[in-house]
Coordinates of C-alpha atoms in Angstrom, one line a residue:
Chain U
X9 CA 132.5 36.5 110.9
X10 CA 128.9 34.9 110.4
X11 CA 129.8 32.4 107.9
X12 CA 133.6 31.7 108.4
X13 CA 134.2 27.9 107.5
X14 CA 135.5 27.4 111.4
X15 CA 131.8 29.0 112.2
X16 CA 130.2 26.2 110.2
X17 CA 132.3 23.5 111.4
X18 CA 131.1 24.5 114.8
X19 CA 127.3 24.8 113.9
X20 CA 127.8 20.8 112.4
X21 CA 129.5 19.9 115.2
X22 CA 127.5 21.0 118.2
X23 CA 124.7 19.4 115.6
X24 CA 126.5 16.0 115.8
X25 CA 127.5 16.7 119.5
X26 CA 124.8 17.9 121.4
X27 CA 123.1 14.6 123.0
X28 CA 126.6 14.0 124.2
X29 CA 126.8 17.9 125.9
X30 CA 123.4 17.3 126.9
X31 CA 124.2 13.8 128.9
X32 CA 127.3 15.5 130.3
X33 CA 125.6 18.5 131.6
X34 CA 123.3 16.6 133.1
X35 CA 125.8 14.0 135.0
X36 CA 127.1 17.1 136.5
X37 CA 124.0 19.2 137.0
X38 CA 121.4 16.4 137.6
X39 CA 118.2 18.7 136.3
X40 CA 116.6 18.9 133.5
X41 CA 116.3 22.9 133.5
X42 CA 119.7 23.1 134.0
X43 CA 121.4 20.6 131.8
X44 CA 119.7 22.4 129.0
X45 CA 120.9 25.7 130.2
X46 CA 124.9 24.8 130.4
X47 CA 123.8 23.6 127.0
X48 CA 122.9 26.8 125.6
X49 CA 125.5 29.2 127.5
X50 CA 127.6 26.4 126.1
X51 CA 127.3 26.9 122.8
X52 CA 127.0 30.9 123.1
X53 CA 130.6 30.7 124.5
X54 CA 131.6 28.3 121.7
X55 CA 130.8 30.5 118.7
X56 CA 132.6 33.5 121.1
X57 CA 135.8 31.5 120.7
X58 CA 135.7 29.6 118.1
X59 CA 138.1 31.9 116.3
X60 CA 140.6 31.0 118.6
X61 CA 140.0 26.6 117.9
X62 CA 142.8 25.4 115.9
X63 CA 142.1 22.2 115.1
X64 CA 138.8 21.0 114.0
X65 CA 139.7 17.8 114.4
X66 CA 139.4 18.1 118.4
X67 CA 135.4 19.9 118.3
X68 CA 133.9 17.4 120.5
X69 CA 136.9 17.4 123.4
X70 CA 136.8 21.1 123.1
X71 CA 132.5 21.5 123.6
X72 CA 132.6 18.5 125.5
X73 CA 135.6 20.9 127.7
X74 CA 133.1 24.1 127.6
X75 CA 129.9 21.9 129.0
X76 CA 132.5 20.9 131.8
X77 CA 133.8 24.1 133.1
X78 CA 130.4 25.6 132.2
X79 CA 129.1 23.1 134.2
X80 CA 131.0 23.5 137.2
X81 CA 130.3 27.2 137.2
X82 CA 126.9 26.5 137.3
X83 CA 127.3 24.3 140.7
X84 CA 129.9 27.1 141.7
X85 CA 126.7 29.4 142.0
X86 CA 124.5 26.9 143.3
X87 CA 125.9 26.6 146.8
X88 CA 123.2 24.2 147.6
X89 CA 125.2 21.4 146.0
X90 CA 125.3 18.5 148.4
X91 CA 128.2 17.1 148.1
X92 CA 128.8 13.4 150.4
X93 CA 131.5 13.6 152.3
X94 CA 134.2 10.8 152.1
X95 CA 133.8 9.6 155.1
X96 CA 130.5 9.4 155.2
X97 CA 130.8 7.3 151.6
X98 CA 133.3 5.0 153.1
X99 CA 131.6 4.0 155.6
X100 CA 128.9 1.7 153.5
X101 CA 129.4 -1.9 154.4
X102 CA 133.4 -3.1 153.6
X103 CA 133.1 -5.9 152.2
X104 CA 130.1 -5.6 150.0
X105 CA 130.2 -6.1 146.3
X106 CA 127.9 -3.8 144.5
X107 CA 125.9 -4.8 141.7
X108 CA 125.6 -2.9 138.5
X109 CA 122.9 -0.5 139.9
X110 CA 124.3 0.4 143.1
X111 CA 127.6 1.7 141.1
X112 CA 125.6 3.5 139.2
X113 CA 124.3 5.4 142.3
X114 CA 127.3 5.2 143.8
X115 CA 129.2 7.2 141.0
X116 CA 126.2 9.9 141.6
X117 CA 127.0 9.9 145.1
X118 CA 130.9 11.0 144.3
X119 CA 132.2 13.8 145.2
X120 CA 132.4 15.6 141.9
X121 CA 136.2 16.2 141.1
X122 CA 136.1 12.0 141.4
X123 CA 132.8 11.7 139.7
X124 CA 133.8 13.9 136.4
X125 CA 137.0 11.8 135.8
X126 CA 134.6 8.5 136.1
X127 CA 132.2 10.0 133.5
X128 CA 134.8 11.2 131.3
X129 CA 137.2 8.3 131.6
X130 CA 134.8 5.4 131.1
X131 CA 132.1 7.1 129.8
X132 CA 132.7 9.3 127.0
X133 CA 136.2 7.4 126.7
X134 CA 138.9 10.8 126.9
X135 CA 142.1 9.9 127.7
X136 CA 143.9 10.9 131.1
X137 CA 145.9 13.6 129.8
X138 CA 143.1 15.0 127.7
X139 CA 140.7 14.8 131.0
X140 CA 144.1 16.8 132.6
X141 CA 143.1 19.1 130.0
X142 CA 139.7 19.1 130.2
X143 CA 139.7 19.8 133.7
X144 CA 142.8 22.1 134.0
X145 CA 144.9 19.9 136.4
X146 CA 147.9 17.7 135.8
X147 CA 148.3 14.3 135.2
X148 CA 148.8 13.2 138.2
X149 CA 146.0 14.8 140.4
X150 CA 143.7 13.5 137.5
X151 CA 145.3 9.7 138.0
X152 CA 145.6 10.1 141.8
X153 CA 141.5 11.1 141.4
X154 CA 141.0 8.3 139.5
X155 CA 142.9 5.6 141.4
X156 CA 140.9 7.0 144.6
X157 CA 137.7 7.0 142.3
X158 CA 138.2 3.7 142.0
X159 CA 139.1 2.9 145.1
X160 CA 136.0 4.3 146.7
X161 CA 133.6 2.7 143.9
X162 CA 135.2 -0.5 144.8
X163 CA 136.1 -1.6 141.1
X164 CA 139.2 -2.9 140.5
X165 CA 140.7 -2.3 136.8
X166 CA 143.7 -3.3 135.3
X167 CA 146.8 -0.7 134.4
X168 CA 145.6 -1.0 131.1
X169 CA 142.2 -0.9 131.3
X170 CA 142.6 2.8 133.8
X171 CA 144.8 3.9 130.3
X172 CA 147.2 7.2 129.7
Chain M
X12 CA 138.2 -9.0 131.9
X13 CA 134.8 -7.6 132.0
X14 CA 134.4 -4.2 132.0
X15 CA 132.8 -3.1 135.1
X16 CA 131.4 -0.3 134.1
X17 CA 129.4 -1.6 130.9
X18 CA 126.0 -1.1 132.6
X19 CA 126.4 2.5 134.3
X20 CA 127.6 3.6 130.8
X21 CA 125.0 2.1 129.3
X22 CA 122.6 3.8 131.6
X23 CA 124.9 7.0 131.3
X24 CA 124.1 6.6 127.2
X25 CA 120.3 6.5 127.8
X26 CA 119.7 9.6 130.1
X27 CA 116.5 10.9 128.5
X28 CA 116.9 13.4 125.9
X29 CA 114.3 16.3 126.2
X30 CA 112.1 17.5 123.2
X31 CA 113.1 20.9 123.8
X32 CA 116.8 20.4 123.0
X33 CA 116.6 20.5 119.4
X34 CA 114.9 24.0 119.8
X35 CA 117.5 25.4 122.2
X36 CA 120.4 24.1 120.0
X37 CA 119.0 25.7 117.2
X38 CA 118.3 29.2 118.8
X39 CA 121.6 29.4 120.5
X40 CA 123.2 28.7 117.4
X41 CA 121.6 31.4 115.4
X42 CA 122.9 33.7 117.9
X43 CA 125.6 36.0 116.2
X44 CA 129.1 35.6 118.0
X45 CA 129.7 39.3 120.2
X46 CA 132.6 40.8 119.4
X47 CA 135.8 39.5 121.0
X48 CA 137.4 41.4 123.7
X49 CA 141.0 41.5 122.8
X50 CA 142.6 41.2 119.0
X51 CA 145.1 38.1 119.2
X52 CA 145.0 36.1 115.9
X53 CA 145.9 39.3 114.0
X54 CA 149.4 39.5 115.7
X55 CA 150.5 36.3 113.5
X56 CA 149.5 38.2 110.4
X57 CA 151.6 41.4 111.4
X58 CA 154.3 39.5 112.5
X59 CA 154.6 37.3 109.2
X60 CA 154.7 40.5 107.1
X61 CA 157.3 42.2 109.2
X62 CA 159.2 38.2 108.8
X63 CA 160.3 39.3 105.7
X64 CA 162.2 42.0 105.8
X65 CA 163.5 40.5 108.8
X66 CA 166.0 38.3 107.0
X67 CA 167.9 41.0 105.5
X68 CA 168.5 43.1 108.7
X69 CA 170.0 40.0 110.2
X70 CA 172.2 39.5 107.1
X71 CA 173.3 42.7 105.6
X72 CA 176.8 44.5 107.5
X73 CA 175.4 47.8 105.8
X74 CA 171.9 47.4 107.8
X75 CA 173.4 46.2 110.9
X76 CA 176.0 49.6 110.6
X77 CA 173.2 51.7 110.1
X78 CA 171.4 50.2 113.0
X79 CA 174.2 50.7 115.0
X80 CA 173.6 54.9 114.8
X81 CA 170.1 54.8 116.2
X82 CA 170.1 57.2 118.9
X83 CA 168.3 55.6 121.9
X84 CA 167.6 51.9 122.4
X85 CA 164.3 50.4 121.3
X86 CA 163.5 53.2 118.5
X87 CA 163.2 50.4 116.2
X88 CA 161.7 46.5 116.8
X89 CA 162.7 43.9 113.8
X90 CA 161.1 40.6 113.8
X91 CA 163.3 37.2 113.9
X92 CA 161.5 34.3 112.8
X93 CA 163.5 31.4 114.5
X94 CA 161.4 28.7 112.9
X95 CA 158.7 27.6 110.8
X96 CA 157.7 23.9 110.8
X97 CA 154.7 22.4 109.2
X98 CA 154.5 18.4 109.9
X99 CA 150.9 17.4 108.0
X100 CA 150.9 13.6 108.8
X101 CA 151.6 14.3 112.3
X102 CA 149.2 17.1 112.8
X103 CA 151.7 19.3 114.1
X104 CA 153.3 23.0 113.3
X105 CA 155.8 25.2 115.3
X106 CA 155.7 28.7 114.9
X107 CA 157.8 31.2 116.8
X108 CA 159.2 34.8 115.8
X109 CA 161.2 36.9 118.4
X110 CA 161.1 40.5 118.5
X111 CA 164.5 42.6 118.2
X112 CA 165.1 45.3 119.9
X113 CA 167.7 47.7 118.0
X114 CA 169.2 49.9 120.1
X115 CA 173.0 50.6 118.9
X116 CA 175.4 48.6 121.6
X117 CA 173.2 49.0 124.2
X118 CA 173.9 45.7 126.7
X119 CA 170.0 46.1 127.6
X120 CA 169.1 45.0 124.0
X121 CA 171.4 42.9 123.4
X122 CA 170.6 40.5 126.3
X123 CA 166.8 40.7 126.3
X124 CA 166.9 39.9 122.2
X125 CA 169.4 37.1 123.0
X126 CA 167.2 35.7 125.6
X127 CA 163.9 35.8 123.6
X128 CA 165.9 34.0 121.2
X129 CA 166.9 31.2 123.9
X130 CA 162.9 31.3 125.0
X131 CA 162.3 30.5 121.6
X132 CA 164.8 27.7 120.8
X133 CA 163.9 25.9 124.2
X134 CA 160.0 26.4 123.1
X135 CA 161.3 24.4 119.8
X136 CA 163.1 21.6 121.8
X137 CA 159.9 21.3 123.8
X138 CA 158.1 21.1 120.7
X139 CA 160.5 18.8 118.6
X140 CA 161.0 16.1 121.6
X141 CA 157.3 16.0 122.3
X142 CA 157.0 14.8 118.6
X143 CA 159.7 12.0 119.1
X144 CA 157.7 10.7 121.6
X145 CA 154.9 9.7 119.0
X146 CA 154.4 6.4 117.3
X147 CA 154.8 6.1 113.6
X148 CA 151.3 6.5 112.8
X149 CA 150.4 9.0 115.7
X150 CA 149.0 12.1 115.3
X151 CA 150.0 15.1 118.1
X152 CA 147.3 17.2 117.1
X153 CA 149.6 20.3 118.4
X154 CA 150.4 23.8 117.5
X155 CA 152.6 26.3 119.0
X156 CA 152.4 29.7 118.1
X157 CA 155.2 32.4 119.9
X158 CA 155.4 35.9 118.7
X159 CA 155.0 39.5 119.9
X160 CA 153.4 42.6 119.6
X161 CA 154.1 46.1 120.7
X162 CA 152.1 46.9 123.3
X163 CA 153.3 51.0 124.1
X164 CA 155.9 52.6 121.8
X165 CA 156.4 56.1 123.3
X166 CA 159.8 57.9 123.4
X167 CA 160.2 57.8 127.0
X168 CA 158.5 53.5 127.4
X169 CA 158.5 50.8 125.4
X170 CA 156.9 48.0 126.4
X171 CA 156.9 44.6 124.5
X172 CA 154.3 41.6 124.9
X173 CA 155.2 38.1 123.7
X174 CA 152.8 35.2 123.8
X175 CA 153.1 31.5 123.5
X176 CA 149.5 29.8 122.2
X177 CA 149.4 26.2 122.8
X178 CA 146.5 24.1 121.0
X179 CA 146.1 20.6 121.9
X180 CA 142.5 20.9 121.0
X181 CA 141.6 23.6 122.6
X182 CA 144.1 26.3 123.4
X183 CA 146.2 28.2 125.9
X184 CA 148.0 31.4 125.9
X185 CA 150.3 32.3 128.0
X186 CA 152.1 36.0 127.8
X187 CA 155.3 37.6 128.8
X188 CA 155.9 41.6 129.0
X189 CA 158.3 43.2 128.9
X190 CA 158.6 47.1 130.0
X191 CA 161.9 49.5 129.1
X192 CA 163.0 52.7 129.9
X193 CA 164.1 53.6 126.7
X194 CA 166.3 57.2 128.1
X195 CA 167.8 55.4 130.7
X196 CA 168.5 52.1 128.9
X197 CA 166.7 50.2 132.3
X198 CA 163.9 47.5 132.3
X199 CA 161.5 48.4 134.6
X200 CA 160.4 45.9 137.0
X201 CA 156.6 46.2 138.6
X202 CA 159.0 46.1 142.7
X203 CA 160.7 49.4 141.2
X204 CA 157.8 51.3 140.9
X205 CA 156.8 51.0 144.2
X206 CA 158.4 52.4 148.0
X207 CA 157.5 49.3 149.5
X208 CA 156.0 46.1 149.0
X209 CA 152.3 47.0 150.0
X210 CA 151.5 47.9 146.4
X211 CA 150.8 43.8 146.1
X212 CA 147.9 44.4 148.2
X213 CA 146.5 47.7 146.8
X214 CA 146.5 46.3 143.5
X215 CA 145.3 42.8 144.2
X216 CA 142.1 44.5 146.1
X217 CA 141.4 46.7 143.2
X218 CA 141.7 43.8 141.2
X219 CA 139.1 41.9 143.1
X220 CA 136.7 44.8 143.0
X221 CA 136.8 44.7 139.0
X222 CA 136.4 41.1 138.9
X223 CA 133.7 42.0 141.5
X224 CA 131.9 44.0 139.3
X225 CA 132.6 43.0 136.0
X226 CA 130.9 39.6 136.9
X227 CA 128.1 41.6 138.8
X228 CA 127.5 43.4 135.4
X229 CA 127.9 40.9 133.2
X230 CA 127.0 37.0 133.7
X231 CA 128.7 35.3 131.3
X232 CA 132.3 36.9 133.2
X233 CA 133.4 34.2 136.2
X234 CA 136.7 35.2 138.2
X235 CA 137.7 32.7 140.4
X236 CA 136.8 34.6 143.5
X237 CA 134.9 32.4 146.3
X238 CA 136.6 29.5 148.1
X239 CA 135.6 26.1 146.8
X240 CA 136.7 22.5 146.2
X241 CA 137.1 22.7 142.4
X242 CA 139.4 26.0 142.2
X243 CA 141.7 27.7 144.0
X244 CA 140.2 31.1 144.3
X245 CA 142.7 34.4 143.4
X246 CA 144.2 35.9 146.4
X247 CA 146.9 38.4 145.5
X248 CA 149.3 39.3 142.6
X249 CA 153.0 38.1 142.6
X250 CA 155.6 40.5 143.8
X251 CA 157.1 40.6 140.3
X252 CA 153.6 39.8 138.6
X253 CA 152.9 40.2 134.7
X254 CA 152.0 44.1 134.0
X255 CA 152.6 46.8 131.3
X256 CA 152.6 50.2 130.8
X257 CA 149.8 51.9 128.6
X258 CA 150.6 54.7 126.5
X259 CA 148.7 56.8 128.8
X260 CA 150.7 56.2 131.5
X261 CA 148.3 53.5 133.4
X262 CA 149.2 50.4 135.0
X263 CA 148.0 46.7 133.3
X264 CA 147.9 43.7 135.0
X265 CA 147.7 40.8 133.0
X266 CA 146.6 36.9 133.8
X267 CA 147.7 33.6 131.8
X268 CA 144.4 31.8 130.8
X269 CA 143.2 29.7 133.5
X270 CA 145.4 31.8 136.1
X271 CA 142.1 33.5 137.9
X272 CA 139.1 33.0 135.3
X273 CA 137.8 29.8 133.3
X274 CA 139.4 29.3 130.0
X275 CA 136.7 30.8 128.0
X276 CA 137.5 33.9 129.5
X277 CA 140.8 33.7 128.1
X278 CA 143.8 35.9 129.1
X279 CA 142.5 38.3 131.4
X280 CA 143.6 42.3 132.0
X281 CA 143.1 45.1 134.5
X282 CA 143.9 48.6 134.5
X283 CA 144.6 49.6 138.0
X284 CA 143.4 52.8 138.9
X285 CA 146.3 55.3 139.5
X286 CA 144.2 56.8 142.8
X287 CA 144.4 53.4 144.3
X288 CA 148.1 53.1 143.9
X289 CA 149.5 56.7 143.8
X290 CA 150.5 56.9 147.0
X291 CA 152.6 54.1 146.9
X292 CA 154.7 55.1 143.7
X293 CA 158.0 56.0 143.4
X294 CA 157.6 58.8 141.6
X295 CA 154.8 59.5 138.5
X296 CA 157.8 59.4 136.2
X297 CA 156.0 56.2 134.3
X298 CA 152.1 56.1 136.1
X299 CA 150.2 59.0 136.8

């Protein structure tokens, strides 16, 4: 079980991956302490199933997919999450464009179902139905998220530029 | 165009990485993998083997005679291996085996094994039309796995789990059971065990009072308990929900990955107390 080539695979990977699981965690958990801890429960839970990975090929969606849900759990428990409310976002000025930094602050200020789709769409580049994946919806919540994302970042995109 | 987003990725690309990473990666790597809760990749192996022989029952008039004699259903499971496909270019393979339950002319039998077989050939369609959808030098990065394994072989219950695994980079399972009374040739269906329907709620609070505890015991176990935007949290079992029958006459409940738990968790199972649903039983013919 220690040195099964799969296991290897893994400990390379997570070698090659980790500044990406870092960055990821810490869109999502916004701490320092924190980030680093969905990085370790991360990778605990990674060699507890990697057994069950099939294809090698797809290592960094799959950690990249732990540091996600491992990430939400850890705002799950956390009910001190502050989370701004739609409305509340909406109600900036209409007809404002944002420069570069206020998008960035405004993707920090999404709600996070909206915010993880940004970050993983145009960030770390996964398609739409591996995000579906990612994030155990469908297709369609993930692109209705996104278009309303979008929508509430104030960026227009073309078809092709959102992608499949 | 011009990519709004060039900047906030950039800035997304340059969060600070700390020192103390390195350390962490390398401690929680050296950490030996516990052992995992349920056996699942082992089923392929024991259904390959049994494959083999397989062939011959479905051929031979002799075998199929003889198989004809046995005296109740269900004494007897061969494996069907409806298809084997290996695509290497496209990253792609499609494995499915059926189990097949020989029991004489008994119509119970003869219409579960023809609908696993049906299961299995509409998994394959799934699978091959999926793969049409590709372009020439795309790669679907898929594997489908169905097969079975016997979960409780006594002479009174049989009860048979199949599972599909999906792996589209990481993977899902999702299971089917099957439960038969092998004496009276009847499949036994979790409404017929009870008087009336407030077994769904018996069971579905015992159920929240192991996932309850198990996660009180336990950190790294999440249910999906506590009402929040990202998941919807469990509430209750089906009226017809996924269960079994243990060999020790005990009632299972089982959940799909991702049905009430994180996929890490995997598929998830509970033994329901017979106290806490013993009142409501038909009779302790099958639970007790």
């Amino acid at each position: 079980m220690k040195n099964t080539p799969v296991r290897q695979t893994l400990v390379s990977a997570v070698h090659q991956y980790k500044e990406d699981m870092y960055r990821l965690a810490f869109s999502y958990v916004k701490n320092q302490a924190d980030a680093l801890d969905v990085v370790q429960s991360s990778i605990e839970k990674a060699l507890k199933s990697v057994q069950r990975l099939q294809q090698i090929e797809a290592m960094k969606s799959w950690l990249l997919t732990i540091v996600v849900r491992t990430s939400l759990d850890i705002l799950r428990k956390q009910t001190k999450v502050t989370v701004l409310e739609e409305e509340a976002f909406t109600s900036y000025g209409r007809e404002d464009r944002y420069p570069d930094l206020d998008l960035i602050e405004a993707i920090d200020a999404l709600p996070i179902k909206y915010r993880s789709i940004i970050i993983l769409r145009f960030f770390e580049d996964f398609k739409i139905h591996e995000i579906a994946h990612m994030l155990e919806e469908n297709e369609n919540t993930v692109k209705s998220r996104l278009y309303k994302a979008l929508k509430l970042l104030r960026v227009s995109l073309s078809e092709e530029d959102i992608g499949q | 165009m011009t990519d709004p987003f060039r900047k906030a990725r950039n800035t997304y690309k340059n969060t600070p990485i700390p020192k103390e990473l390195d350390r962490l990666v390398d401690q929680a790597l050296q950490t030996s993998p516990r052992k995992r809760r349920w056996p699942q990749r082992s089923l392929v192996g024991i259904a390959a083997a049994a494959a083999i022989f397989a062939g011959t029952v479905n051929m031979s008039p002799t075998v199929a005679e003889a198989m004809a004699k046995w005296p109740v259903i269900g004494d007897v499971v061969k494996t069907i291996t409806f298809a084997e496909v290996e695509m290497e270019e496209k990253k792609a393979s499609f494995q499915a085996t059926s189990p097949d339950i020989q029991g004489g002319d008994s119509a119970l039998a003869a219409q579960l094994n023809e609908q696993y077989i049906e299961e299995n050939k509409q998994l394959y369609n799934e699978f091959m039309s999926e793969l049409d959808t590709l372009e020439k030098n795309e790669t679907a990065h898929l594997a489908v796995d169905s097969g079975y394994n016997i979960v409780t072989d006594t002479p009174q219950i049989l009860s048979i789990h199949r599972y599909v695994v999906e792996m589209r980079g990481s993977s899902a399972q999702t299971n089917q059971y099957d439960t038969i009374d092998k004496e009276n040739e009847m499949l036994i269906t979790l409404p017929s065990l009870f008087t009336d329907h407030s077994y769904i709620e018996a069971i579905s609070e015992s159920i929240k009072q192991q996932m309850k505890a198990q996660m009180a015991a336990d950190e790294n176990k999440t249910y999906w308990l506590e009402d929040d935007d990202m998941t919807e949290p469990f509430q209750q079992i089906d009226d017809d929900h996924t269960f079994y029958i243990t060999e020790s006459h005990q009632l299972v409940i089982v959940f799909d990955d991702y049905e009430v738990a994180p996929g890490y968790m995997g598929s998830v199972e509970f033994t329901i107390p017979t106290e806490a649903i013993d009142h409501l039983l038909v009779s302790n013919a099958y639970i007790r």
